[in-house]
PDB file of C-alpha atoms in Angstrom:
ATOM      1  CA  TYR J  27       0.000   0.000   0.000  1.00 47.00           C
ATOM      2  CA  SER J  28       1.320   3.440  -0.794  1.00 55.00           C
ATOM      3  CA  ILE J  29       0.283   7.036  -0.523  1.00 57.00           C
ATOM      4  CA  MET J  30      -0.619   6.856  -4.222  1.00 65.00           C
ATOM      5  CA  LYS J  31      -3.322   4.273  -3.466  1.00 65.00           C
ATOM      6  CA  ALA J  32      -4.664   6.503  -0.695  1.00 61.00           C
ATOM      7  CA  PHE J  33      -4.729   9.469  -3.082  1.00 65.00           C
ATOM      8  CA  LYS J  34      -6.485   7.382  -5.752  1.00 68.00           C
ATOM      9  CA  LYS J  35      -9.155   6.412  -3.231  1.00 64.00           C
ATOM     10  CA  LEU J  36      -9.794  10.039  -2.344  1.00 64.00           C
ATOM     11  CA  LYS J  37      -9.402  11.278  -5.920  1.00 63.00           C
ATOM     12  CA  LYS J  38     -12.319   9.085  -6.992  1.00 65.00           C
ATOM     13  CA  ILE J  39     -14.629  11.091  -4.755  1.00 60.00           C
ATOM     14  CA  ILE J  40     -12.900  14.444  -5.175  1.00 59.00           C
ATOM     15  CA  ASP J  41     -13.071  14.286  -8.980  1.00 62.00           C
ATOM     16  CA  ASN J  42     -16.654  13.046  -8.950  1.00 60.00           C
ATOM     17  CA  ASP J  43     -18.354  16.071  -7.435  1.00 56.00           C
ATOM     18  CA  ASP J  44     -21.819  14.565  -7.740  1.00 48.00           C
ATOM     19  CA  PHE J  45     -21.633  12.172  -4.786  1.00 47.00           C
ATOM     20  CA  SER J  46     -24.896  11.990  -2.926  1.00 48.00           C
ATOM     21  CA  MET J  47     -23.690  11.699   0.627  1.00 50.00           C
ATOM     22  CA  ASN J  48     -20.856  13.428   2.420  1.00 59.00           C
ATOM     23  CA  SER J  49     -20.387  10.215   4.380  1.00 63.00           C
ATOM     24  CA  GLU J  50     -18.779   8.658   1.268  1.00 68.00           C
ATOM     25  CA  VAL J  51     -15.963  11.177   1.478  1.00 69.00           C
ATOM     26  CA  ILE J  52     -15.565  10.699   5.205  1.00 74.00           C
ATOM     27  CA  ILE J  53     -15.458   6.913   4.962  1.00 75.00           C
ATOM     28  CA  LEU J  54     -12.879   7.037   2.155  1.00 76.00           C
ATOM     29  CA  LEU J  55     -10.751   9.511   4.083  1.00 79.00           C
ATOM     30  CA  GLN J  56     -10.764   7.378   7.229  1.00 83.00           C
ATOM     31  CA  GLU J  57     -10.070   4.196   5.236  1.00 81.00           C
ATOM     32  CA  ALA J  58      -7.226   5.838   3.332  1.00 80.00           C
ATOM     33  CA  ILE J  59      -5.549   7.024   6.540  1.00 85.00           C
ATOM     34  CA  GLU J  60      -5.961   3.702   8.325  1.00 85.00           C
ATOM     35  CA  ASP J  61      -4.740   1.770   5.259  1.00 79.00           C
ATOM     36  CA  LEU J  62      -1.739   4.043   4.996  1.00 79.00           C
ATOM     37  CA  TYR J  63      -0.935   3.587   8.677  1.00 83.00           C
ATOM     38  CA  ASN J  64      -1.366  -0.187   8.479  1.00 80.00           C
ATOM     39  CA  SER J  65       0.855  -0.393   5.399  1.00 77.00           C
ATOM     40  CA  TYR J  66       3.828   0.474   7.592  1.00 74.00           C
ATOM     41  CA  ASN J  67       3.176  -2.450   9.972  1.00 64.00           C
ATOM     42  CA  ILE J  68       3.849  -0.243  12.964  1.00 60.00           C
ATOM     43  CA  ARG J  69       3.916  -2.046  16.272  1.00 55.00           C
ATOM     44  CA  GLU J  70       1.777  -0.146  18.742  1.00 53.00           C
ATOM     45  CA  THR J  71       2.997   0.176  22.295  1.00 49.00           C
ATOM     46  CA  ASN J  72       1.656   2.011  25.291  1.00 46.00           C
ATOM     47  CA  GLU J  73       4.937   3.876  25.617  1.00 46.00           C
ATOM     48  CA  TYR J  74       5.296   6.921  23.391  1.00 45.00           C
ATOM     49  CA  VAL J  75       8.750   7.384  21.942  1.00 44.00           C
ATOM     50  CA  LYS J  76       9.465  10.328  19.676  1.00 46.00           C
ATOM     51  CA  VAL J  77      12.029   9.142  17.141  1.00 46.00           C
ATOM     52  CA  GLY J  78      11.544  11.852  14.564  1.00 52.00           C
ATOM     53  CA  THR J  79       8.844  11.994  11.949  1.00 59.00           C
ATOM     54  CA  MET J  80       8.145   8.637  10.390  1.00 79.00           C
ATOM     55  CA  GLN J  81       7.250   8.341   6.712  1.00 81.00           C
ATOM     56  CA  PHE J  82       3.605   7.465   7.391  1.00 82.00           C
ATOM     57  CA  GLU J  83       3.206  10.685   9.401  1.00 88.00           C
ATOM     58  CA  SER J  84       4.306  12.790   6.433  1.00 87.00           C
ATOM     59  CA  GLU J  85       2.009  10.911   4.098  1.00 83.00           C
ATOM     60  CA  ILE J  86      -1.001  11.311   6.404  1.00 87.00           C
ATOM     61  CA  TRP J  87      -0.138  15.007   6.733  1.00 90.00           C
ATOM     62  CA  ILE J  88      -0.126  15.311   2.912  1.00 85.00           C
ATOM     63  CA  LEU J  89      -3.540  13.611   2.737  1.00 84.00           C
ATOM     64  CA  GLY J  90      -4.871  16.192   5.205  1.00 87.00           C
ATOM     65  CA  GLU J  91      -3.471  19.067   3.177  1.00 87.00           C
ATOM     66  CA  ASN J  92      -4.984  17.671  -0.016  1.00 80.00           C
ATOM     67  CA  PHE J  93      -8.264  17.269   1.803  1.00 80.00           C
ATOM     68  CA  ARG J  94      -8.075  20.941   2.838  1.00 83.00           C
ATOM     69  CA  LEU J  95      -7.930  21.847  -0.850  1.00 80.00           C
ATOM     70  CA  PHE J  96     -10.908  19.562  -1.491  1.00 77.00           C
ATOM     71  CA  LEU J  97     -12.794  21.252   1.336  1.00 79.00           C
ATOM     72  CA  LYS J  98     -12.321  24.626  -0.365  1.00 78.00           C
ATOM     73  CA  LYS J  99     -14.248  23.304  -3.381  1.00 75.00           C
ATOM     74  CA  ASN J 100     -16.888  21.446  -1.359  1.00 73.00           C
ATOM     75  CA  LYS J 101     -18.037  23.987   1.169  1.00 76.00           C
ATOM     76  CA  ARG J 102     -21.059  21.913   2.233  1.00 74.00           C
ATOM     77  CA  LEU J 103     -18.740  19.702   4.293  1.00 74.00           C
ATOM     78  CA  LYS J 104     -17.810  22.749   6.378  1.00 79.00           C
ATOM     79  CA  THR J 105     -21.270  22.636   7.944  1.00 79.00           C
ATOM     80  CA  ASP J 106     -21.597  18.861   8.227  1.00 76.00           C
ATOM     81  CA  SER J 107     -21.531  17.582  11.814  1.00 79.00           C
ATOM     82  CA  VAL J 108     -20.829  14.021  10.595  1.00 78.00           C
ATOM     83  CA  PHE J 109     -17.698  15.336   8.896  1.00 79.00           C
ATOM     84  CA  GLU J 110     -16.695  17.237  12.023  1.00 84.00           C
ATOM     85  CA  ASN J 111     -17.052  14.081  14.132  1.00 84.00           C
ATOM     86  CA  ALA J 112     -14.981  12.083  11.645  1.00 84.00           C
ATOM     87  CA  LEU J 113     -12.333  14.796  11.656  1.00 87.00           C
ATOM     88  CA  TRP J 114     -12.169  14.622  15.447  1.00 91.00           C
ATOM     89  CA  LYS J 115     -11.838  10.855  15.249  1.00 90.00           C
ATOM     90  CA  ILE J 116      -8.701  11.311  13.125  1.00 92.00           C
ATOM     91  CA  ILE J 117      -7.332  14.103  15.320  1.00 94.00           C
ATOM     92  CA  LEU J 118      -7.798  12.166  18.544  1.00 94.00           C
ATOM     93  CA  GLU J 119      -6.163   8.994  17.165  1.00 94.00           C
ATOM     94  CA  LYS J 120      -2.686   9.433  18.646  1.00 93.00           C
ATOM     95  CA  LYS J 121      -1.143   6.610  16.621  1.00 91.00           C
ATOM     96  CA  TYR J 122      -1.202   8.943  13.561  1.00 92.00           C
ATOM     97  CA  LYS J 123       1.206  11.242  15.453  1.00 92.00           C
ATOM     98  CA  THR J 124       2.243  14.423  13.575  1.00 93.00           C
ATOM     99  CA  GLY J 125       0.217  13.337  10.550  1.00 93.00           C
ATOM    100  CA  ARG J 126      -2.800  14.780  12.386  1.00 95.00           C
ATOM    101  CA  GLN J 127      -1.480  18.342  12.246  1.00 96.00           C
ATOM    102  CA  SER J 128      -2.986  19.167   8.861  1.00 94.00           C
ATOM    103  CA  PHE J 129      -6.347  17.806  10.048  1.00 93.00           C
ATOM    104  CA  VAL J 130      -6.188  20.005  13.166  1.00 94.00           C
ATOM    105  CA  LEU J 131      -5.779  23.040  10.919  1.00 92.00           C
ATOM    106  CA  LEU J 132      -9.018  22.087   9.119  1.00 90.00           C
ATOM    107  CA  LEU J 133     -10.915  22.825  12.344  1.00 89.00           C
ATOM    108  CA  SER J 134     -10.632  26.573  11.814  1.00 87.00           C
ATOM    109  CA  ASP J 135     -12.364  26.210   8.426  1.00 84.00           C
ATOM    110  CA  LEU J 136     -15.484  24.526   9.814  1.00 82.00           C
ATOM    111  CA  LYS J 137     -18.656  26.554  10.214  1.00 75.00           C
ATOM    112  CA  ILE J 138     -20.036  24.464  13.046  1.00 67.00           C
ATOM    113  CA  SER J 139     -19.332  23.818  16.711  1.00 65.00           C
ATOM    114  CA  ASN J 140     -15.505  23.550  16.675  1.00 56.00           C
ATOM    115  CA  GLU J 141     -15.778  21.863  20.030  1.00 72.00           C
ATOM    116  CA  SER J 142     -13.449  24.038  22.044  1.00 74.00           C
ATOM    117  CA  LYS J 143     -13.305  21.570  24.954  1.00 79.00           C
ATOM    118  CA  LYS J 144     -11.915  18.855  22.688  1.00 86.00           C
ATOM    119  CA  MET J 145      -9.278  21.304  21.442  1.00 86.00           C
ATOM    120  CA  ALA J 146      -8.309  22.174  24.984  1.00 83.00           C
ATOM    121  CA  GLY J 147      -7.914  18.475  25.702  1.00 89.00           C
ATOM    122  CA  CYS J 148      -5.324  18.354  22.914  1.00 95.00           C
ATOM    123  CA  LEU J 149      -3.172  21.090  24.460  1.00 96.00           C
ATOM    124  CA  ASN J 150      -1.098  18.384  26.151  1.00 94.00           C
ATOM    125  CA  ASP J 151      -0.624  16.317  22.971  1.00 96.00           C
ATOM    126  CA  ILE J 152       2.997  16.971  21.942  1.00 94.00           C
ATOM    127  CA  ASP J 153       2.355  16.167  18.294  1.00 95.00           C
ATOM    128  CA  ILE J 154      -0.418  18.709  17.709  1.00 97.00           C
ATOM    129  CA  TYR J 155      -0.598  21.258  20.535  1.00 97.00           C
ATOM    130  CA  GLY J 156       1.087  24.018  18.534  1.00 97.00           C
ATOM    131  CA  HIS J 157      -1.504  23.597  15.799  1.00 96.00           C
ATOM    132  CA  ILE J 158      -4.333  23.552  18.349  1.00 96.00           C
ATOM    133  CA  ILE J 159      -3.099  26.929  19.652  1.00 96.00           C
ATOM    134  CA  SER J 160      -3.084  28.234  16.065  1.00 95.00           C
ATOM    135  CA  VAL J 161      -6.697  27.151  15.596  1.00 93.00           C
ATOM    136  CA  LEU J 162      -7.813  28.626  18.941  1.00 93.00           C
ATOM    137  CA  LEU J 163      -6.136  31.883  17.924  1.00 94.00           C
ATOM    138  CA  LYS J 164      -7.807  31.917  14.505  1.00 91.00           C
ATOM    139  CA  LEU J 165     -11.198  31.216  16.095  1.00 89.00           C
ATOM    140  CA  LYS J 166     -10.561  33.949  18.681  1.00 91.00           C
ATOM    141  CA  ASP J 167     -11.283  31.513  21.484  1.00 91.00           C
ATOM    142  CA  PHE J 168      -9.304  32.953  24.366  1.00 93.00           C
ATOM    143  CA  SER J 169     -10.800  30.782  27.081  1.00 92.00           C
ATOM    144  CA  TYR J 170      -7.539  28.824  27.462  1.00 94.00           C
ATOM    145  CA  TYR J 171      -5.307  31.741  28.401  1.00 96.00           C
ATOM    146  CA  LYS J 172      -3.977  30.007  31.530  1.00 95.00           C
ATOM    147  CA  GLU J 173      -3.067  26.763  29.690  1.00 96.00           C
ATOM    148  CA  VAL J 174      -1.443  28.581  26.775  1.00 97.00           C
ATOM    149  CA  LYS J 175       0.505  30.849  29.130  1.00 97.00           C
ATOM    150  CA  GLN J 176       1.915  27.779  30.880  1.00 96.00           C
ATOM    151  CA  ILE J 177       2.918  26.289  27.513  1.00 97.00           C
ATOM    152  CA  TYR J 178       4.554  29.609  26.600  1.00 97.00           C
ATOM    153  CA  GLU J 179       6.640  29.567  29.783  1.00 96.00           C
ATOM    154  CA  GLU J 180       7.871  26.007  29.166  1.00 95.00           C
ATOM    155  CA  GLU J 181       8.072  25.871  25.350  1.00 94.00           C
ATOM    156  CA  LYS J 182      11.406  25.580  23.544  1.00 91.00           C
ATOM    157  CA  LYS J 183      10.224  25.517  19.892  1.00 91.00           C
ATOM    158  CA  GLY J 184      10.298  29.027  18.465  1.00 94.00           C
ATOM    159  CA  TRP J 185       7.201  28.872  16.270  1.00 96.00           C
ATOM    160  CA  ILE J 186       5.032  27.447  19.069  1.00 96.00           C
ATOM    161  CA  LYS J 187       6.360  29.988  21.566  1.00 97.00           C
ATOM    162  CA  GLN J 188       5.553  32.712  19.014  1.00 97.00           C
ATOM    163  CA  LYS J 189       1.962  31.394  18.571  1.00 97.00           C
ATOM    164  CA  CYS J 190       1.547  31.283  22.354  1.00 97.00           C
ATOM    165  CA  LYS J 191       2.753  34.877  22.660  1.00 97.00           C
ATOM    166  CA  LYS J 192       0.340  35.991  19.939  1.00 97.00           C
ATOM    167  CA  TYR J 193      -2.503  34.102  21.663  1.00 97.00           C
ATOM    168  CA  ILE J 194      -1.674  35.706  25.031  1.00 97.00           C
ATOM    169  CA  ASP J 195      -1.396  39.207  23.530  1.00 97.00           C
ATOM    170  CA  SER J 196      -4.653  38.800  21.557  1.00 96.00           C
ATOM    171  CA  SER J 197      -6.375  37.468  24.650  1.00 95.00           C
ATOM    172  CA  ILE J 198      -5.358  40.528  26.659  1.00 93.00           C
ATOM    173  CA  LYS J 199      -6.436  42.870  23.825  1.00 94.00           C
ATOM    174  CA  SER J 200      -9.848  41.176  23.667  1.00 92.00           C
ATOM    175  CA  LEU J 201     -10.478  42.108  27.306  1.00 88.00           C
ATOM    176  CA  LYS J 202      -9.980  45.838  26.641  1.00 79.00           C
TER     177      LYS J 202
END
């Protein structure tokens, strides 16, 4: 199995804009990601070890980015709660590691609930917390000032520290 097979699966739906149910897209997306993950025969353990980005993570990330482009053309998915739930299922599946980042960024494009509490729960997920902060910032949801400030004080990565600072500053400005 390769990323090309995953793309072909999605391309079938993306190119055929007359599908009747959004669930077709969602099912294909979830299948493509799971197939891609399984193709690497990764042994799951309870212990999380960060050994650098694995190939499957990059390929899942690329699928998410391509799906973002698809979402631009198919705006009806932006208001589909079934799609939002499926997106959360991908985001919350930790075995996909950094591959989930591009799917996190899709959250700011949705025109529905954007379940802020679920996002806050991801602020301790080392693979996606920087992207969660970006989404919270874009949505102007400043209800996690305390959590983001703590991340800012402990963060070493420049881009995440910068996002935290922007979130903190914007949060303070919103109170004025």
